[in-house]
Short mmCIF file of C-alpha atoms in Angstrom, two decimals:
data_model
loop_
_atom_site.label_atom_id
_atom_site.label_comp_id
_atom_site.label_asym_id
_atom_site.label_seq_id
_atom_site.Cartn_x
_atom_site.Cartn_y
_atom_site.Cartn_z
CA MET A 1 -0.48 0.08 -0.15
CA LYS A 2 0.98 3.88 -1.34
CA VAL A 3 -0.02 6.34 1.01
CA LEU A 4 0.43 10.12 0.26
CA VAL A 5 1.22 12.24 3.44
CA THR A 6 0.96 15.91 3.31
CA GLY A 7 2.45 18.11 6.70
CA ALA A 8 5.06 15.14 6.56
CA THR A 9 7.48 17.47 8.60
CA GLY A 10 4.58 18.47 11.09
CA PHE A 11 4.27 16.98 14.46
CA VAL A 12 1.89 14.24 13.73
CA GLY A 13 3.25 14.05 10.25
CA ARG A 14 6.65 12.44 11.21
CA HIS A 15 5.12 10.31 13.56
CA LEU A 16 2.56 9.15 10.92
CA VAL A 17 5.38 8.47 8.33
CA GLN A 18 7.38 5.77 10.45
CA ALA A 19 3.91 4.69 11.50
CA LEU A 20 3.76 3.71 8.14
CA LEU A 21 6.76 2.60 7.08
CA ALA A 22 6.82 0.03 10.01
CA ARG A 23 4.14 -1.35 9.02
CA GLY A 24 5.48 -2.19 5.08
CA CYS A 25 3.53 0.75 4.09
CA GLU A 26 5.15 2.69 0.79
CA VAL A 27 5.27 6.53 1.58
CA ARG A 28 5.21 9.42 -0.70
CA ALA A 29 6.02 12.25 1.93
CA VAL A 30 4.94 16.11 0.90
CA ALA A 31 6.14 18.92 2.65
CA ARG A 32 6.89 22.86 1.74
CA ARG A 33 10.41 22.59 2.63
CA VAL A 34 12.86 19.99 2.06
CA GLU A 35 15.45 21.10 5.05
CA PRO A 36 13.43 20.15 7.95
CA ALA A 37 12.56 16.34 6.40
CA ARG A 38 16.50 15.77 5.71
CA ALA A 39 16.66 16.06 9.55
CA LEU A 40 14.10 13.21 9.87
CA PRO A 41 14.96 9.75 10.62
CA TRP A 42 13.03 8.05 7.39
CA PHE A 43 13.92 10.60 4.95
CA ASP A 44 16.02 8.24 2.40
CA GLN A 45 13.52 5.54 3.01
CA VAL A 46 10.38 7.71 1.87
CA GLU A 47 9.83 9.06 -1.92
CA PHE A 48 9.86 13.11 -0.78
CA VAL A 49 7.77 16.02 -2.83
CA ALA A 50 8.39 20.03 -1.62
CA ALA A 51 5.32 21.47 -2.09
CA ASP A 52 2.42 23.68 -0.90
CA VAL A 53 -0.52 21.64 -1.20
CA HIS A 54 -2.54 25.16 -1.03
CA ASP A 55 -0.75 26.33 -4.14
CA GLU A 56 -3.70 26.37 -6.69
CA ALA A 57 -1.26 26.10 -9.60
CA LEU A 58 0.14 22.39 -8.21
CA ASP A 59 -0.63 19.68 -10.45
CA VAL A 60 -2.61 17.28 -7.76
CA ALA A 61 -3.20 14.44 -10.42
CA ALA A 62 0.62 13.98 -10.56
CA LEU A 63 1.35 14.41 -7.15
CA VAL A 64 -1.13 11.36 -6.26
CA GLU A 65 -0.38 9.54 -9.36
CA GLY A 66 0.51 5.60 -8.10
CA VAL A 67 -0.82 6.56 -4.43
CA ASP A 68 -3.34 3.84 -2.66
CA ALA A 69 -4.54 6.78 0.00
CA LEU A 70 -4.26 10.57 1.05
CA ALA A 71 -3.44 11.55 4.87
CA HIS A 72 -4.25 14.87 4.99
CA LEU A 73 -2.26 16.46 7.71
CA ALA A 74 -1.40 19.73 6.93
CA TRP A 75 -3.12 22.82 8.38
CA PRO A 76 -1.17 25.99 7.96
CA GLY A 77 -1.09 28.11 11.55
CA LEU A 78 -1.69 26.14 14.23
CA PRO A 79 -1.67 26.30 17.82
CA ASN A 80 -3.26 30.06 16.50
CA TYR A 81 -7.15 28.48 16.92
CA GLN A 82 -8.54 32.22 17.37
CA ALA A 83 -7.56 33.39 13.94
CA LEU A 84 -9.71 34.03 11.13
CA PHE A 85 -7.36 32.12 8.55
CA HIS A 86 -8.88 28.90 9.27
CA PHE A 87 -11.70 29.60 7.20
CA GLU A 88 -11.10 32.81 4.89
CA HIS A 89 -8.03 30.63 3.40
CA ASN A 90 -7.19 27.37 5.11
CA LEU A 91 -10.45 25.70 4.86
CA MET A 92 -11.12 26.14 0.56
CA ALA A 93 -7.48 25.77 -0.16
CA ASP A 94 -7.74 21.95 2.19
CA TYR A 95 -11.55 21.49 -0.15
CA ARG A 96 -9.93 22.23 -3.08
CA PHE A 97 -6.54 20.16 -2.81
CA ILE A 98 -8.67 17.03 -1.66
CA LYS A 99 -11.42 17.56 -4.14
CA LYS A 100 -8.70 17.14 -6.72
CA ALA A 101 -7.28 14.54 -5.71
CA VAL A 102 -10.06 12.65 -5.45
CA GLU A 103 -11.08 13.78 -8.80
CA ALA A 104 -7.73 12.35 -10.09
CA GLY A 105 -8.60 8.62 -8.71
CA ILE A 106 -7.55 8.92 -5.06
CA SER A 107 -9.92 6.52 -3.07
CA GLN A 108 -9.33 6.76 0.27
CA VAL A 109 -8.73 9.67 2.02
CA LEU A 110 -7.65 10.17 6.04
CA VAL A 111 -8.24 13.68 7.04
CA THR A 112 -6.98 14.96 10.92
CA GLY A 113 -9.82 16.80 12.62
CA THR A 114 -9.70 18.00 16.31
CA CYS A 115 -11.65 17.83 19.08
CA PHE A 116 -12.46 21.45 19.27
CA GLU A 117 -15.22 20.66 16.50
CA TYR A 118 -16.94 19.31 19.66
CA GLY A 119 -16.84 22.73 20.94
CA LEU A 120 -17.30 23.86 24.56
CA GLN A 121 -19.42 20.63 25.24
CA SER A 122 -18.21 18.88 28.53
CA GLY A 123 -18.01 15.10 29.81
CA PRO A 124 -17.07 12.38 27.25
CA LEU A 125 -17.72 13.07 24.12
CA ASP A 126 -18.65 10.18 21.33
CA GLU A 127 -18.76 10.53 17.25
CA GLN A 128 -22.54 11.06 17.91
CA THR A 129 -22.28 14.20 19.94
CA ALA A 130 -23.32 16.74 17.55
CA PRO A 131 -20.31 19.05 17.02
CA GLN A 132 -20.74 22.49 18.09
CA PRO A 133 -17.41 24.08 17.12
CA ALA A 134 -16.56 27.76 19.15
CA ASN A 135 -13.01 28.62 18.31
CA PRO A 136 -12.55 28.94 14.12
CA TYR A 137 -10.04 26.05 13.86
CA GLY A 138 -12.84 24.05 15.06
CA LEU A 139 -15.33 25.88 13.07
CA ALA A 140 -13.42 25.29 9.67
CA LYS A 141 -12.33 21.88 10.17
CA ASN A 142 -16.03 20.81 11.00
CA THR A 143 -16.97 22.44 7.72
CA LEU A 144 -14.31 21.06 5.94
CA ARG A 145 -15.88 17.64 6.76
CA LEU A 146 -19.42 18.58 6.08
CA PHE A 147 -18.13 19.54 2.46
CA LEU A 148 -16.49 16.22 1.95
CA GLU A 149 -19.20 14.38 2.88
CA HIS A 150 -21.19 16.72 0.20
CA LEU A 151 -18.35 16.05 -2.02
CA GLN A 152 -18.81 11.93 -1.49
CA ARG A 153 -21.76 12.03 -3.35
CA GLU A 154 -20.31 13.34 -6.52
CA HIS A 155 -17.08 11.46 -6.72
CA PRO A 156 -17.67 8.37 -4.33
CA PHE A 157 -14.48 7.70 -2.19
CA THR A 158 -13.96 6.78 1.35
CA LEU A 159 -13.20 9.74 3.80
CA GLN A 160 -11.80 8.43 7.48
CA TRP A 161 -12.03 11.58 10.12
CA ALA A 162 -9.97 10.97 12.60
CA ARG A 163 -10.75 13.51 15.41
CA LEU A 164 -7.44 14.02 17.56
CA PHE A 165 -7.37 15.36 21.46
CA TYR A 166 -4.07 15.93 23.01
CA LEU A 167 -0.93 14.82 21.89
CA HIS A 168 2.56 15.08 23.32
CA GLY A 169 5.63 13.81 22.81
CA ALA A 170 8.95 14.66 20.40
CA GLY A 171 8.25 17.32 17.86
CA GLN A 172 5.49 19.18 20.15
CA ASN A 173 4.80 23.00 19.70
CA PRO A 174 7.53 24.44 21.66
CA ASN A 175 5.01 26.48 23.75
CA SER A 176 3.08 23.28 24.73
CA LEU A 177 2.37 22.08 28.65
CA LEU A 178 4.65 18.92 28.31
CA ALA A 179 7.42 21.05 26.54
CA ALA A 180 7.41 23.92 28.71
CA LEU A 181 8.36 21.88 32.15
CA ASP A 182 10.87 19.76 30.36
CA ARG A 183 12.25 23.11 29.84
CA ALA A 184 12.49 24.03 33.30
CA ILE A 185 13.49 20.57 34.43
CA ASP A 186 16.20 21.23 32.22
CA ALA A 187 16.87 24.57 33.29
CA GLN A 188 17.26 23.48 37.14
CA ALA A 189 14.23 25.41 38.38
CA ALA A 190 12.75 25.24 41.18
CA VAL A 191 9.17 26.29 40.93
CA PHE A 192 6.94 25.51 37.87
CA ASP A 193 4.04 28.01 37.06
CA MET A 194 0.90 26.26 35.95
CA SER A 195 -2.81 26.71 36.21
CA GLY A 196 -4.93 24.69 39.34
CA GLY A 197 -4.64 21.76 36.66
CA GLU A 198 -8.06 20.63 37.97
CA GLN A 199 -8.89 20.28 34.16
CA LEU A 200 -10.01 17.07 32.87
CA ARG A 201 -7.77 16.50 29.11
CA ASP A 202 -7.80 13.32 27.23
CA TYR A 203 -4.19 12.88 26.30
CA LEU A 204 -1.56 10.59 24.09
CA PRO A 205 1.56 10.16 23.24
CA ILE A 206 2.25 11.18 19.58
CA GLU A 207 3.51 7.56 19.04
CA THR A 208 0.35 5.48 19.94
CA ALA A 209 -1.89 8.56 17.71
CA ALA A 210 0.37 8.11 14.74
CA ALA A 211 -0.11 4.40 15.28
CA HIS A 212 -3.62 4.36 15.38
CA LEU A 213 -3.94 6.73 11.98
CA ALA A 214 -1.47 4.19 10.44
CA GLY A 215 -3.71 1.45 11.48
CA LEU A 216 -6.93 3.36 10.34
CA LEU A 217 -5.16 3.88 6.76
CA LEU A 218 -4.88 0.00 6.85
CA ARG A 219 -8.95 -0.72 7.41
CA ARG A 220 -9.41 0.56 3.89
CA ARG A 221 -13.48 -0.01 3.94
CA PHE A 222 -13.78 1.97 7.07
CA ASN A 223 -16.00 5.65 6.10
CA GLY A 224 -16.64 7.99 8.75
CA VAL A 225 -15.46 9.76 12.01
CA VAL A 226 -13.11 8.26 14.30
CA ASN A 227 -12.29 9.65 17.89
CA CYS A 228 -8.21 9.27 18.03
CA SER A 229 -8.51 9.50 21.63
CA SER A 230 -7.49 7.24 24.83
CA GLY A 231 -11.20 7.53 26.38
CA GLU A 232 -9.78 8.23 29.53
CA PRO A 233 -9.93 11.85 31.38
CA VAL A 234 -6.90 12.79 33.05
CA SER A 235 -6.25 15.88 35.26
CA VAL A 236 -3.44 18.44 33.96
CA ARG A 237 -2.03 18.50 37.28
CA ALA A 238 -1.75 14.57 37.06
CA LEU A 239 -0.11 15.05 33.87
CA VAL A 240 2.45 16.83 34.98
CA GLU A 241 3.35 14.77 38.15
CA ALA A 242 3.24 11.97 35.68
CA HIS A 243 5.85 13.57 33.99
CA LEU A 244 8.05 14.59 36.24
CA ARG A 245 8.19 11.34 38.27
CA GLU A 246 9.53 9.59 34.72
CA ARG A 247 12.21 12.39 34.66
CA GLY A 248 13.28 12.02 38.28
CA ALA A 249 12.83 16.11 38.79
CA ALA A 250 11.70 17.48 42.21
CA LEU A 251 10.37 20.53 40.74
CA ARG A 252 7.67 22.61 43.03
CA LEU A 253 4.65 23.14 41.13
CA ASN A 254 3.06 26.72 41.82
CA LEU A 255 -1.08 25.66 40.90
CA GLY A 256 -2.75 28.48 40.21
CA HIS A 257 -0.44 31.39 38.88
CA TYR A 258 -2.26 30.94 35.53
CA PRO A 259 -6.06 31.09 34.98
CA TYR A 260 -8.07 28.31 33.78
CA PRO A 261 -8.51 29.02 29.71
CA THR A 262 -12.23 30.20 28.87
CA HIS A 263 -12.22 28.47 25.51
CA GLU A 264 -11.81 25.07 26.86
CA PRO A 265 -14.76 23.32 28.70
CA MET A 266 -13.04 22.22 32.20
CA ALA A 267 -13.37 18.33 31.89
CA PHE A 268 -13.76 16.50 28.52
CA TRP A 269 -12.34 13.59 26.58
CA GLY A 270 -12.99 11.46 23.63
CA VAL A 271 -15.42 7.86 24.45
CA ALA A 272 -12.57 5.50 22.13
CA ASP A 273 -14.88 2.67 21.67
CA ARG A 274 -14.91 2.93 18.06
CA LEU A 275 -11.59 3.37 17.80
CA GLN A 276 -10.68 0.25 19.52
CA ASN A 277 -13.35 -1.88 17.88
CA LEU A 278 -12.12 -0.50 14.58
CA LEU A 279 -8.12 -1.40 15.57
CA GLY A 280 -9.18 -4.42 17.83
CA ALA A 281 -7.44 -5.07 21.63
CA ALA A 282 -4.27 -6.89 20.42
CA HIS A 283 -3.56 -3.05 18.21
CA ASP A 284 0.02 -2.38 18.04
CA ALA A 285 -0.17 0.87 18.97
#
């Protein structure tokens, strides 16, 4: 099986490429710049193409020639979730690219969605929970899914919409919580400022999430929405304390230094039953 991965040098993309190679897939990896790709361990094992998939002049038919499935991860501008460019630019640019790929013969498309499609709803969220996006990023992603579902009626193809929750690991945004904590530990700081830490979230190591995405791509008949989540709510404080134990650090947490964010509910997590049923209990994540 040959998979075209867009956003291949991004946080999720670099790990998905590795997971696909480990499962015997061929990979055509696409990113805007070749330099970051050269630094990744899989560079010599893939067919790399430097291209901007939002460029309207791009020959998409040539890009997808000989490919069995498209894993579309590219989405510029993150982690700025509030900017209008998500629906003023990215939404239609993404739709045009995917439509051209489908028209060129791609029959299977996996797109990474987001837990922000659910908006400010609390508690366990499954795939039947009606999306209520509350920021431009979530709105744009959910609208793209609706556009693609309508496209399926005119050009039948398999659409696998994988909603990502909170991911952590190598290559994560340097401003993310655990990356900031690692910097504080490495700097031998005595104190780490954070919120009260009682928020409940759904966390996955990036390697596990990438394995799930690779597994979905290999389930070629699956069509629909699936939460790429752990199914287990964990408090932010518990996540931080576990990371401190892993690092053997005795840093003091200054709880309550930052207010709780207003753009997220205090407690929400993804129900992972559909994912587990698709991939099986013995999935090699």
